[in-house]
Short mmCIF file of C-alpha atoms in Angstrom, two decimals:
data_model
loop_
_atom_site.label_atom_id
_atom_site.label_comp_id
_atom_site.label_asym_id
_atom_site.label_seq_id
_atom_site.Cartn_x
_atom_site.Cartn_y
_atom_site.Cartn_z
CA MET M 1 0.00 0.00 0.00
CA SER M 2 1.22 3.49 -0.70
CA VAL M 3 -0.38 6.87 -0.09
CA GLU M 4 -1.05 9.65 -2.55
CA GLN M 5 1.99 11.79 -3.29
CA VAL M 6 2.75 15.50 -3.31
CA ALA M 7 5.68 17.21 -5.02
CA VAL M 8 8.69 19.02 -3.59
CA LEU M 9 8.77 21.86 -6.10
CA GLY M 10 11.28 24.04 -4.32
CA VAL M 11 13.77 23.97 -1.45
CA GLY M 12 15.97 26.58 0.16
CA MET M 13 18.31 27.03 3.11
CA HIS M 14 20.13 29.77 4.96
CA PRO M 15 23.69 28.69 5.84
CA TRP M 16 24.09 27.21 9.34
CA GLY M 17 26.35 29.06 11.75
CA LYS M 18 26.43 30.98 14.96
CA TRP M 19 25.26 34.21 13.40
CA GLY M 20 23.39 35.52 16.44
CA ARG M 21 20.73 37.28 14.39
CA ASN M 22 16.92 37.04 14.56
CA PHE M 23 15.71 33.59 13.48
CA VAL M 24 13.10 35.24 11.24
CA GLU M 25 15.88 36.49 8.98
CA TYR M 26 17.10 32.92 8.34
CA GLY M 27 13.57 31.68 7.73
CA VAL M 28 12.81 34.45 5.25
CA ALA M 29 16.09 33.83 3.38
CA ALA M 30 15.32 30.11 3.14
CA ALA M 31 11.71 30.78 2.08
CA ARG M 32 12.80 33.21 -0.65
CA ASP M 33 15.23 30.64 -2.02
CA ALA M 34 12.62 27.87 -1.90
CA LEU M 35 10.02 30.02 -3.68
CA ALA M 36 12.55 31.05 -6.34
CA ASP M 37 13.62 27.42 -6.74
CA ALA M 38 9.98 26.45 -7.24
CA GLY M 39 9.26 29.40 -9.52
CA VAL M 40 6.34 30.31 -7.27
CA ASP M 41 5.27 33.85 -6.39
CA TRP M 42 4.71 34.26 -2.63
CA ARG M 43 1.21 35.62 -3.34
CA ASP M 44 0.27 32.26 -4.87
CA VAL M 45 1.07 30.29 -1.71
CA GLY M 46 -2.15 28.81 -0.28
CA PHE M 47 -0.90 27.62 3.10
CA VAL M 48 2.06 28.29 5.41
CA ALA M 49 3.28 25.82 8.00
CA GLY M 50 5.93 27.05 10.44
CA ALA M 51 8.12 24.84 12.62
CA ASP M 52 8.35 26.52 16.02
CA THR M 53 11.39 27.51 18.05
CA MET M 54 11.13 27.59 21.85
CA ARG M 55 14.10 29.86 22.43
CA ASN M 56 13.10 33.07 20.69
CA GLY M 57 10.03 34.31 22.53
CA TYR M 58 6.48 34.55 21.25
CA PRO M 59 7.31 34.90 17.53
CA GLY M 60 8.96 31.49 17.79
CA TYR M 61 5.78 29.87 19.18
CA VAL M 62 3.74 31.18 16.26
CA ALA M 63 6.31 30.56 13.55
CA GLY M 64 3.75 30.10 10.77
CA ALA M 65 2.31 33.57 11.31
CA THR M 66 5.75 35.07 11.97
CA PHE M 67 7.06 33.98 8.58
CA ALA M 68 3.80 34.83 6.78
CA GLN M 69 3.91 38.36 8.19
CA ALA M 70 7.61 38.75 7.35
CA LEU M 71 6.95 37.73 3.74
CA GLY M 72 3.97 40.14 3.60
CA TRP M 73 0.46 39.29 4.82
CA THR M 74 -1.66 37.89 2.02
CA GLY M 75 -4.47 36.43 4.11
CA VAL M 76 -2.90 33.00 3.75
CA PRO M 77 -3.99 30.44 6.39
CA VAL M 78 -1.16 29.34 8.68
CA THR M 79 -0.31 26.69 11.22
CA SER M 80 2.58 26.39 13.65
CA ALA M 81 3.89 23.01 14.71
CA TYR M 82 6.12 21.96 17.55
CA GLY M 83 7.61 18.49 18.00
CA ALA M 84 11.12 19.41 19.16
CA CYS M 85 13.64 18.15 16.57
CA ALA M 86 10.73 16.61 14.65
CA SER M 87 8.92 19.97 14.25
CA GLY M 88 9.85 20.26 10.58
CA ALA M 89 8.24 16.93 9.74
CA MET M 90 5.08 17.88 11.63
CA ALA M 91 4.85 21.14 9.67
CA LEU M 92 5.54 19.29 6.43
CA GLU M 93 2.76 16.82 7.25
CA ALA M 94 0.31 19.67 7.90
CA ALA M 95 1.15 21.08 4.47
CA ARG M 96 0.82 17.69 2.78
CA GLN M 97 -2.62 17.11 4.32
CA ARG M 98 -3.78 20.55 3.23
CA ILE M 99 -2.79 19.75 -0.35
CA LEU M 100 -4.13 16.18 -0.39
CA SER M 101 -7.47 17.36 0.97
CA GLY M 102 -7.72 19.67 -2.03
CA MET M 103 -7.74 22.87 0.03
CA CYS M 104 -4.67 24.31 -1.70
CA ASP M 105 -2.19 23.60 -4.49
CA VAL M 106 0.91 25.25 -3.04
CA ALA M 107 2.16 25.24 0.55
CA LEU M 108 5.28 26.77 2.09
CA VAL M 109 6.96 25.08 5.06
CA VAL M 110 9.60 27.02 7.03
CA GLY M 111 11.72 26.33 10.11
CA ALA M 112 14.49 28.49 11.57
CA ASP M 113 16.29 28.88 14.87
CA THR M 114 18.72 31.06 16.77
CA THR M 115 20.40 29.05 19.51
CA PRO M 116 22.26 29.98 22.68
CA LYS M 117 25.83 28.90 23.41
CA GLY M 118 26.60 25.58 25.10
CA PHE M 119 24.29 22.82 26.33
CA LEU M 120 20.64 23.19 25.43
CA LYS M 121 18.86 23.82 28.73
CA PRO M 122 15.24 24.01 29.83
CA ASN M 123 13.25 27.23 30.03
CA ALA M 124 13.74 29.19 33.25
CA GLY M 125 11.55 28.89 36.33
CA GLU M 126 10.82 26.31 39.03
CA ARG M 127 8.80 23.65 37.22
CA THR M 128 8.73 20.51 39.34
CA ASP M 129 6.14 18.81 37.11
CA ASP M 130 8.19 19.22 33.89
CA PRO M 131 10.46 16.24 33.22
CA ASP M 132 12.68 18.43 31.02
CA TRP M 133 13.34 20.71 34.01
CA LEU M 134 13.58 17.85 36.52
CA ARG M 135 16.22 15.89 34.60
CA PHE M 136 18.62 18.81 34.97
CA ARG M 137 17.62 19.58 38.57
CA LEU M 138 17.58 16.03 39.95
CA LEU M 139 20.18 14.27 37.80
CA GLY M 140 22.22 16.86 35.94
CA ALA M 141 21.22 14.90 32.85
CA THR M 142 22.02 16.91 29.70
CA ASN M 143 21.23 15.84 26.14
CA PRO M 144 24.69 14.24 25.76
CA THR M 145 23.91 12.13 28.86
CA TYR M 146 21.22 10.33 26.87
CA PHE M 147 23.35 10.06 23.71
CA ALA M 148 26.08 8.51 25.86
CA LEU M 149 23.76 5.95 27.48
CA TYR M 150 22.90 4.66 24.00
CA ALA M 151 26.53 4.81 22.86
CA ARG M 152 27.72 2.85 25.89
CA ARG M 153 25.39 0.01 24.98
CA ARG M 154 27.05 -0.24 21.56
CA VAL M 155 30.42 -0.45 23.31
CA ASP M 156 29.43 -3.06 25.88
CA LEU M 157 27.06 -5.13 23.72
CA TYR M 158 28.64 -4.92 20.24
CA GLY M 159 32.27 -4.11 21.02
CA ALA M 160 32.14 -0.68 19.35
CA THR M 161 35.33 1.32 19.85
CA PRO M 162 36.06 5.05 20.07
CA GLU M 163 37.62 4.69 16.61
CA ASP M 164 34.34 3.29 15.26
CA PHE M 165 32.49 6.35 16.52
CA ALA M 166 35.23 8.66 15.23
CA ARG M 167 34.93 7.18 11.73
CA VAL M 168 31.36 8.49 11.53
CA LYS M 169 32.56 12.01 12.26
CA VAL M 170 35.42 11.68 9.79
CA LYS M 171 33.01 10.54 7.07
CA ASN M 172 30.50 13.30 7.75
CA SER M 173 33.18 15.99 7.93
CA ARG M 174 34.43 14.90 4.51
CA HIS M 175 30.87 15.16 3.13
CA GLY M 176 30.15 18.51 4.76
CA ALA M 177 33.36 20.08 3.49
CA ALA M 178 31.64 20.20 0.09
CA ASN M 179 28.43 21.78 1.41
CA PRO M 180 28.13 25.58 1.29
CA TYR M 181 25.27 25.48 3.83
CA ALA M 182 27.27 23.57 6.47
CA ARG M 183 28.75 25.40 9.47
CA PHE M 184 31.86 23.26 9.92
CA ALA M 185 33.74 22.86 6.64
CA LYS M 186 36.95 21.44 8.11
CA GLU M 187 37.77 17.79 7.51
CA VAL M 188 38.76 16.01 10.70
CA GLY M 189 40.71 12.79 11.24
CA ILE M 190 40.21 9.96 13.71
CA ASP M 191 42.99 11.38 15.87
CA ASP M 192 41.25 14.76 16.07
CA VAL M 193 38.12 13.09 17.44
CA LEU M 194 40.05 10.95 19.92
CA ALA M 195 42.02 13.99 21.09
CA SER M 196 38.90 16.04 21.79
CA PRO M 197 37.80 16.20 25.44
CA LEU M 198 35.41 13.65 26.92
CA VAL M 199 31.96 15.14 27.47
CA ALA M 200 29.90 12.12 28.51
CA SER M 201 31.82 8.86 28.45
CA PRO M 202 32.27 7.26 25.94
CA LEU M 203 31.45 10.33 23.81
CA ARG M 204 33.92 13.12 23.13
CA LEU M 205 33.30 16.69 22.05
CA LEU M 206 33.67 15.84 18.35
CA ASP M 207 31.27 12.89 18.70
CA ILE M 208 28.48 15.26 19.73
CA CYS M 209 26.73 17.81 17.55
CA ALA M 210 26.80 21.51 18.35
CA THR M 211 23.81 23.85 18.36
CA SER M 212 23.54 26.28 15.47
CA ASP M 213 21.52 29.03 13.86
CA GLY M 214 19.97 28.15 10.53
CA GLY M 215 16.84 28.06 8.42
CA ALA M 216 15.29 25.73 5.86
CA ALA M 217 12.17 25.89 3.70
CA VAL M 218 10.27 23.58 1.37
CA VAL M 219 7.60 24.40 -1.22
CA LEU M 220 5.16 21.48 -1.48
CA THR M 221 2.59 21.33 -4.26
CA SER M 222 -0.03 18.99 -5.62
CA MET M 223 1.23 16.63 -8.34
CA ASP M 224 -1.02 18.35 -10.89
CA TYR M 225 0.39 21.77 -10.09
CA ALA M 226 3.95 20.41 -10.18
CA ARG M 227 3.48 18.84 -13.61
CA ARG M 228 2.26 22.17 -14.94
CA HIS M 229 5.10 24.20 -13.35
CA ALA M 230 8.09 21.89 -13.03
CA GLY M 231 11.38 22.87 -14.64
CA SER M 232 13.89 20.59 -16.28
CA ASP M 233 15.14 18.94 -13.07
CA PRO M 234 13.60 15.56 -12.18
CA LEU M 235 10.44 16.05 -10.13
CA VAL M 236 10.92 14.98 -6.52
CA ARG M 237 7.89 13.55 -4.70
CA VAL M 238 7.08 13.03 -1.05
CA ALA M 239 6.17 9.35 -0.77
CA ALA M 240 5.90 9.24 3.02
CA ILE M 241 5.94 11.37 6.15
CA SER M 242 6.07 9.43 9.40
CA THR M 243 5.23 11.30 12.60
CA VAL M 244 4.60 8.32 14.90
CA THR M 245 4.80 8.33 18.69
CA PRO M 246 6.01 5.44 20.89
CA THR M 247 3.87 2.40 21.68
CA PHE M 248 3.45 1.46 25.33
CA PRO M 249 5.49 0.02 26.94
CA ASN M 250 8.47 1.92 25.51
CA THR M 251 11.37 0.09 27.13
CA VAL M 252 14.16 2.34 25.84
CA ILE M 253 14.91 5.38 27.97
CA GLU M 254 13.61 8.42 26.12
CA MET M 255 14.78 12.01 26.58
CA PRO M 256 13.71 13.90 28.73
CA ASN M 257 12.33 11.08 30.92
CA PHE M 258 14.42 9.43 33.57
CA ALA M 259 12.56 6.13 33.63
CA THR M 260 11.18 3.85 30.91
CA ASP M 261 7.70 2.40 30.81
CA SER M 262 7.31 -0.85 32.71
CA ALA M 263 7.02 -4.06 30.71
CA ALA M 264 5.63 -5.99 33.68
CA GLY M 265 2.00 -5.68 32.61
CA LEU M 266 1.53 -5.44 28.85
CA PRO M 267 3.56 -7.17 26.12
CA VAL M 268 6.51 -5.26 24.67
CA PRO M 269 5.92 -4.17 21.04
CA ASP M 270 7.83 -6.09 18.35
CA ARG M 271 9.62 -2.96 17.23
CA THR M 272 11.29 -0.24 19.30
CA PHE M 273 10.13 3.35 18.89
CA LYS M 274 13.05 4.24 16.62
CA GLN M 275 12.40 1.17 14.47
CA ALA M 276 8.72 2.11 14.25
CA ILE M 277 9.57 5.58 12.90
CA GLY M 278 11.15 4.19 9.73
CA ASP M 279 8.67 1.32 9.48
CA ALA M 280 5.74 3.70 9.28
CA ALA M 281 7.46 5.63 6.49
CA TYR M 282 8.29 2.47 4.53
CA ALA M 283 4.68 1.30 4.87
CA GLN M 284 3.30 4.60 3.55
CA ALA M 285 5.65 4.59 0.58
CA GLY M 286 5.24 0.90 -0.19
CA LEU M 287 9.04 0.62 -0.06
CA GLY M 288 11.61 -1.10 2.12
CA PRO M 289 15.21 -0.61 3.29
CA ASP M 290 16.53 -2.36 0.15
CA ASP M 291 14.98 0.37 -2.02
CA VAL M 292 16.86 3.21 -0.31
CA ASP M 293 19.69 4.85 -2.29
CA VAL M 294 20.61 7.68 0.07
CA ALA M 295 19.73 8.69 3.64
CA GLU M 296 19.92 11.69 5.94
CA VAL M 297 19.79 10.53 9.57
CA TYR M 298 19.92 12.48 12.81
CA ASP M 299 23.49 12.18 14.05
CA LEU M 300 23.09 14.01 17.36
CA SER M 301 26.08 11.85 18.18
CA THR M 302 28.31 9.66 16.03
CA ALA M 303 27.00 6.57 17.82
CA LEU M 304 23.38 7.58 17.17
CA GLU M 305 24.04 7.58 13.42
CA LEU M 306 25.03 3.93 13.83
CA ASP M 307 21.82 3.21 15.76
CA TRP M 308 19.80 4.64 12.85
CA TYR M 309 21.44 2.29 10.31
CA GLU M 310 20.02 -0.62 12.28
CA ASP M 311 16.68 0.98 13.13
CA LEU M 312 16.09 1.84 9.45
CA GLY M 313 16.91 -1.73 8.45
CA PHE M 314 20.16 -1.01 6.58
CA CYS M 315 21.85 -3.79 8.59
CA ALA M 316 21.28 -6.10 11.55
CA PRO M 317 21.90 -4.96 15.15
CA GLY M 318 25.62 -4.77 15.89
CA GLU M 319 26.63 -4.47 12.23
CA ALA M 320 26.54 -0.70 11.79
CA GLU M 321 30.19 -0.16 12.72
CA GLY M 322 31.07 -2.50 9.85
CA LEU M 323 29.13 -0.40 7.32
CA VAL M 324 31.20 2.67 8.16
CA ARG M 325 34.46 0.72 8.31
CA ASP M 326 33.74 -0.73 4.84
CA GLY M 327 32.83 2.64 3.37
CA VAL M 328 29.27 1.56 2.52
CA THR M 329 27.75 4.77 3.91
CA GLU M 330 30.39 7.08 2.48
CA LEU M 331 29.91 9.07 -0.74
CA GLY M 332 30.86 6.60 -3.45
CA GLY M 333 29.63 3.70 -1.30
CA GLN M 334 26.52 1.61 -1.85
CA LEU M 335 24.32 3.59 0.52
CA PRO M 336 25.65 7.08 1.31
CA VAL M 337 24.36 8.40 4.62
CA ASN M 338 24.42 12.09 5.49
CA PRO M 339 25.89 13.32 2.21
CA SER M 340 25.10 16.83 3.54
CA GLY M 341 27.60 16.29 6.33
CA GLY M 342 24.80 15.75 8.84
CA LEU M 343 24.57 17.40 12.22
CA ALA M 344 28.29 16.76 12.57
CA CYS M 345 28.87 19.59 10.08
CA PHE M 346 25.71 21.61 10.65
CA GLY M 347 25.05 21.57 14.37
CA GLU M 348 21.46 21.43 15.44
CA ALA M 349 19.03 24.22 14.51
CA VAL M 350 16.07 22.38 15.99
CA PRO M 351 12.99 23.42 13.95
CA ALA M 352 14.94 23.67 10.69
CA GLN M 353 16.66 20.33 10.88
CA ALA M 354 14.01 17.90 9.59
CA LEU M 355 13.41 20.30 6.68
CA ALA M 356 17.14 20.61 5.95
CA GLN M 357 17.21 16.82 5.57
CA VAL M 358 14.47 17.08 2.93
CA CYS M 359 16.31 19.92 1.15
CA GLU M 360 19.46 17.79 0.88
CA LEU M 361 17.63 14.71 -0.40
CA THR M 362 15.82 16.86 -2.96
CA TRP M 363 19.13 18.12 -4.35
CA GLN M 364 20.46 14.56 -4.29
CA LEU M 365 17.48 13.16 -6.20
CA ARG M 366 17.64 15.98 -8.73
CA GLY M 367 21.33 15.25 -9.18
CA THR M 368 22.31 18.84 -8.36
CA ALA M 369 24.32 18.28 -5.15
CA GLY M 370 27.62 19.07 -6.83
CA ASP M 371 30.76 17.69 -5.17
CA ARG M 372 28.70 15.79 -2.62
CA GLN M 373 26.41 14.11 -5.18
CA ALA M 374 25.64 10.54 -4.09
CA GLY M 375 25.46 8.85 -7.48
CA SER M 376 22.06 8.87 -9.15
CA PRO M 377 19.59 8.11 -6.35
CA HIS M 378 15.88 7.42 -6.86
CA VAL M 379 14.81 6.93 -3.24
CA GLY M 380 15.93 8.82 -0.17
CA ILE M 381 14.87 8.54 3.47
CA THR M 382 15.29 10.88 6.42
CA ALA M 383 15.16 9.88 10.07
CA ASN M 384 14.91 12.11 13.07
CA GLN M 385 13.47 12.04 16.55
CA GLY M 386 12.25 14.82 18.80
CA LEU M 387 12.23 14.57 22.56
CA PHE M 388 8.90 13.85 24.30
CA GLY M 389 8.15 11.06 21.81
CA HIS M 390 8.20 12.62 18.33
CA GLY M 391 9.11 10.42 15.38
CA SER M 392 10.05 11.94 12.04
CA SER M 393 10.88 10.20 8.80
CA VAL M 394 10.32 11.39 5.24
CA ILE M 395 10.74 9.34 2.07
CA VAL M 396 11.28 11.19 -1.20
CA THR M 397 11.36 9.55 -4.61
CA ARG M 398 11.73 10.55 -8.23
CA MET N 1 22.62 21.29 61.32
CA PRO N 2 20.94 22.12 58.02
CA GLU N 3 17.52 20.63 57.48
CA ARG N 4 17.66 17.51 55.28
CA ARG N 5 14.76 17.27 52.89
CA PRO N 6 13.90 15.20 49.78
CA VAL N 7 14.35 17.45 46.75
CA VAL N 8 11.09 16.08 45.38
CA GLU N 9 8.09 14.91 47.46
CA GLY N 10 6.74 11.38 47.37
CA TRP N 11 9.23 9.74 44.99
CA PHE N 12 11.38 7.86 47.50
CA THR N 13 11.32 6.87 51.17
CA THR N 14 13.74 8.26 53.74
CA PRO N 15 13.39 5.84 56.67
CA THR N 16 14.94 6.89 59.97
CA ASP N 17 14.73 3.44 61.62
CA GLY N 18 17.68 1.98 59.74
CA THR N 19 15.68 0.18 57.05
CA PRO N 20 16.98 0.84 53.54
CA PRO N 21 15.26 3.43 51.36
CA ALA N 22 13.22 2.66 48.25
CA LEU N 23 11.77 4.45 45.26
CA ILE N 24 8.02 4.98 45.44
CA GLY N 25 6.06 4.04 42.35
CA THR N 26 2.47 3.29 41.51
CA ARG N 27 1.06 0.07 40.10
CA CYS N 28 -1.90 -0.28 37.76
CA THR N 29 -3.77 -3.03 39.59
CA GLU N 30 -5.49 -4.42 36.48
CA SER N 31 -2.61 -4.53 33.97
CA GLY N 32 0.20 -5.02 36.50
CA THR N 33 2.18 -2.12 35.02
CA TYR N 34 4.40 -0.02 37.29
CA PHE N 35 5.07 3.69 37.00
CA PHE N 36 8.03 5.74 38.14
CA PRO N 37 7.88 8.64 38.86
CA PRO N 38 4.63 7.61 40.56
CA GLU N 39 1.75 8.21 38.13
CA ARG N 40 -1.18 9.52 40.16
CA VAL N 41 -3.59 10.77 37.47
CA ALA N 42 -4.55 7.59 35.61
CA SER N 43 -2.91 4.40 34.39
CA ARG N 44 -0.93 5.06 31.22
CA ALA N 45 -1.25 1.44 30.12
CA PRO N 46 -3.48 1.82 27.03
CA GLY N 47 -6.97 0.46 27.75
CA PHE N 48 -6.58 0.66 31.54
CA LEU N 49 -7.51 4.30 32.17
CA ASP N 50 -10.11 3.25 34.74
CA SER N 51 -7.80 0.93 36.64
CA ARG N 52 -6.89 1.71 40.23
CA LEU N 53 -3.35 2.96 40.93
CA GLU N 54 -1.81 1.70 44.16
CA GLU N 55 1.33 3.13 45.71
CA VAL N 56 4.19 0.62 46.00
CA GLU N 57 7.85 0.60 46.97
CA LEU N 58 10.01 -0.52 44.03
CA SER N 59 12.80 -3.11 44.08
CA ARG N 60 15.89 -1.77 45.83
CA THR N 61 18.35 -3.43 43.46
CA GLY N 62 18.62 -3.88 39.71
CA ARG N 63 21.01 -4.51 36.82
CA LEU N 64 22.96 -1.72 35.14
CA TRP N 65 21.35 -1.04 31.73
CA SER N 66 23.80 1.69 30.74
CA TYR N 67 25.92 4.46 32.26
CA THR N 68 27.90 7.59 31.49
CA ASP N 69 29.38 10.56 33.30
CA ALA N 70 29.11 14.34 33.28
CA GLN N 71 32.56 15.71 32.55
CA TYR N 72 31.22 19.24 32.20
CA GLN N 73 29.05 21.09 34.69
CA PRO N 74 25.42 20.78 33.58
CA PRO N 75 23.49 24.05 33.09
CA GLU N 76 20.78 25.36 35.44
CA PRO N 77 18.64 24.21 37.14
CA TYR N 78 21.45 21.82 38.09
CA VAL N 79 23.04 23.15 41.29
CA PRO N 80 26.85 22.83 41.38
CA VAL N 81 28.16 20.92 44.38
CA THR N 82 31.87 21.58 43.91
CA ASP N 83 33.91 24.41 42.43
CA PRO N 84 35.46 23.49 40.06
CA HIS N 85 33.09 20.84 38.77
CA GLU N 86 34.00 17.22 39.44
CA ALA N 87 32.73 14.55 37.06
CA PHE N 88 29.96 12.33 38.42
CA CYS N 89 28.42 9.21 36.91
CA ILE N 90 24.83 8.71 35.81
CA ALA N 91 23.40 5.19 35.68
CA ALA N 92 20.29 3.67 34.13
CA VAL N 93 19.29 0.60 36.14
CA GLU N 94 16.77 -2.05 35.16
CA LEU N 95 14.51 -3.33 37.95
CA GLU N 96 13.69 -6.97 37.34
CA ALA N 97 10.26 -7.33 38.95
CA GLU N 98 8.96 -4.01 37.63
CA GLN N 99 10.71 -4.37 34.25
CA LEU N 100 11.50 -0.70 34.04
CA VAL N 101 14.72 1.30 33.84
CA VAL N 102 15.34 4.19 36.24
CA MET N 103 18.14 6.73 35.86
CA GLY N 104 19.99 8.21 38.79
CA GLN N 105 23.30 9.75 39.72
CA VAL N 106 25.89 7.29 40.98
CA VAL N 107 27.35 7.88 44.44
CA ALA N 108 30.59 9.87 44.62
CA GLY N 109 33.84 7.99 44.31
CA VAL N 110 32.66 5.75 41.46
CA SER N 111 34.03 6.32 37.95
CA VAL N 112 32.90 4.82 34.65
CA ASP N 113 35.86 2.44 34.92
CA ASP N 114 34.15 0.84 37.93
CA LEU N 115 30.94 0.20 36.00
CA GLN N 116 29.84 -2.45 33.53
CA ILE N 117 26.48 -3.18 31.91
CA GLY N 118 24.71 -5.98 33.76
CA MET N 119 26.30 -5.39 37.16
CA GLU N 120 24.09 -5.26 40.25
CA MET N 121 23.28 -1.81 41.59
CA GLU N 122 21.45 -0.81 44.77
CA LEU N 123 19.43 2.25 45.64
CA VAL N 124 20.66 4.68 48.27
CA VAL N 125 19.50 8.08 49.44
CA ASP N 126 22.26 10.65 49.40
CA THR N 127 22.86 14.39 49.36
CA LEU N 128 22.18 16.03 45.99
CA ASP N 129 23.18 19.60 46.84
CA ALA N 130 22.53 22.42 49.28
CA THR N 131 20.24 25.36 48.58
CA THR N 132 18.94 28.32 50.56
CA ASP N 133 15.32 28.43 51.67
CA ALA N 134 13.11 31.53 51.50
CA ASP N 135 13.93 32.33 55.18
CA GLY N 136 17.66 32.15 54.49
CA SER N 137 18.26 28.77 56.13
CA THR N 138 20.36 26.14 54.37
CA ILE N 139 18.60 23.05 53.06
CA GLU N 140 20.44 19.84 52.31
CA ASN N 141 18.52 18.32 49.43
CA LEU N 142 18.22 14.53 49.34
CA ILE N 143 17.95 12.40 46.21
CA TRP N 144 18.04 8.74 45.24
CA LYS N 145 21.31 7.50 43.78
CA TRP N 146 22.67 4.22 42.50
CA LYS N 147 25.62 2.41 43.99
CA PRO N 148 27.39 -0.72 42.77
CA VAL N 149 26.52 -3.53 45.20
CA SER N 150 30.16 -4.56 45.30
CA HIS N 151 31.28 -1.01 46.14
CA GLY N 152 31.87 0.49 49.59
CA GLY N 153 31.71 4.27 50.02
CA ALA N 154 28.63 6.44 50.61
CA SER N 155 25.41 4.89 51.82
#
């Protein structure tokens, strides 16, 4: 079974960095590029979906309206979506539904962020009923704490080594060096990673992604509209958007919680939450892991990229280190992963990130990714996860 | 003597009669599912919203599911306990009977080199930090922590 498709007619990004300017500026720049790429006049956009940022005051909570106003009010209906790192996929899904229901032909999806320095931390105040506040107050558990708990299991269960993790960073840094939108353009070696300070054992500074400013935008249209307006590049379609939540009992510790569900009462689901994210996308698209030519996965840490290989079905549990070692997921390999350079080269700009993944896969499928072109792919998948139980996976095809 | 007080109410016991402390959870009486932190609104086991939730003390020991450390001082609302920051470990421990994993800091004096997935860990109540109350008095905040069963040190 596969669902009805929509087209990605245009994509655009503002370069990632630590620019320190208003997030709206990055969103507008990305939106202008996406509209120009699509050949669509802003006044013809029938729906705007904004991916929210929580760190930039009220305009960030109403991102859809913020971007619509910045581009010039046209009366266009808006929505604003928040699902942490998965916000972009939620906004994209809102736009897809609007198009598939026949309520509009053209939708603009925008996400942008301006981030503070250092660890991401909870909003201020004394909030003893907010697990995101409590994990810092009671445990001192930062985001890298969680990344490290997962990484440690790869070390103890599969024999992963610091060099295995470092190879992921080395690969992604090589990819990102060819990406004008990436923040970190410097290639790093295994020794650089191993020489960087430990943050949360076994992860070192260069195993963990930074936080960045950035913006990304996608113009989605109905297939009919796209056929009438498409240029000479191959037409990229959205074959699936997965926004699943966990199934109880979720037995893997999930940020920002500090306990899992209990499996003492009800049976544990066959698939973990992260496995279910990709599964739902494959089911929508009527495709499977063997069909995938290129992937953009959420490498919050080097070890997490390896987890995704297994959760997306690229290999069996414990085999992901081998894929990197053998160059399978490198540009030129059988299944390039993170040809953009991934978070390793971008750093995380939360609400823009799921959309940036779609931008990259669109360029890859069109064959316009330049020095980081991953062959001639027909099917690409993204994977991403937002805290508080937000799955995000998009499959694009041509 | 500063007042010693659990940093969060109703999540763990602090016995004064010498019996060991325990985490407090709730149990969905119909599905048999446990919750920690104690769920008091309704059972989150799908289909059991109307089930009764009873308060229970959770197993005091479990197996180490995973672990890490905090080499850098976490941001607020974490309260620093030393200046400069000293790394501390964080453990995720799986309780066998309840089949759930609970995170906690590891007692001082334990490094990641002392830890291994699968090892037995026990629950202790220990000092988290010290803060100042509204009236200016010092409060010693108590928290649950994990300690390797084979390890001496804090209790």
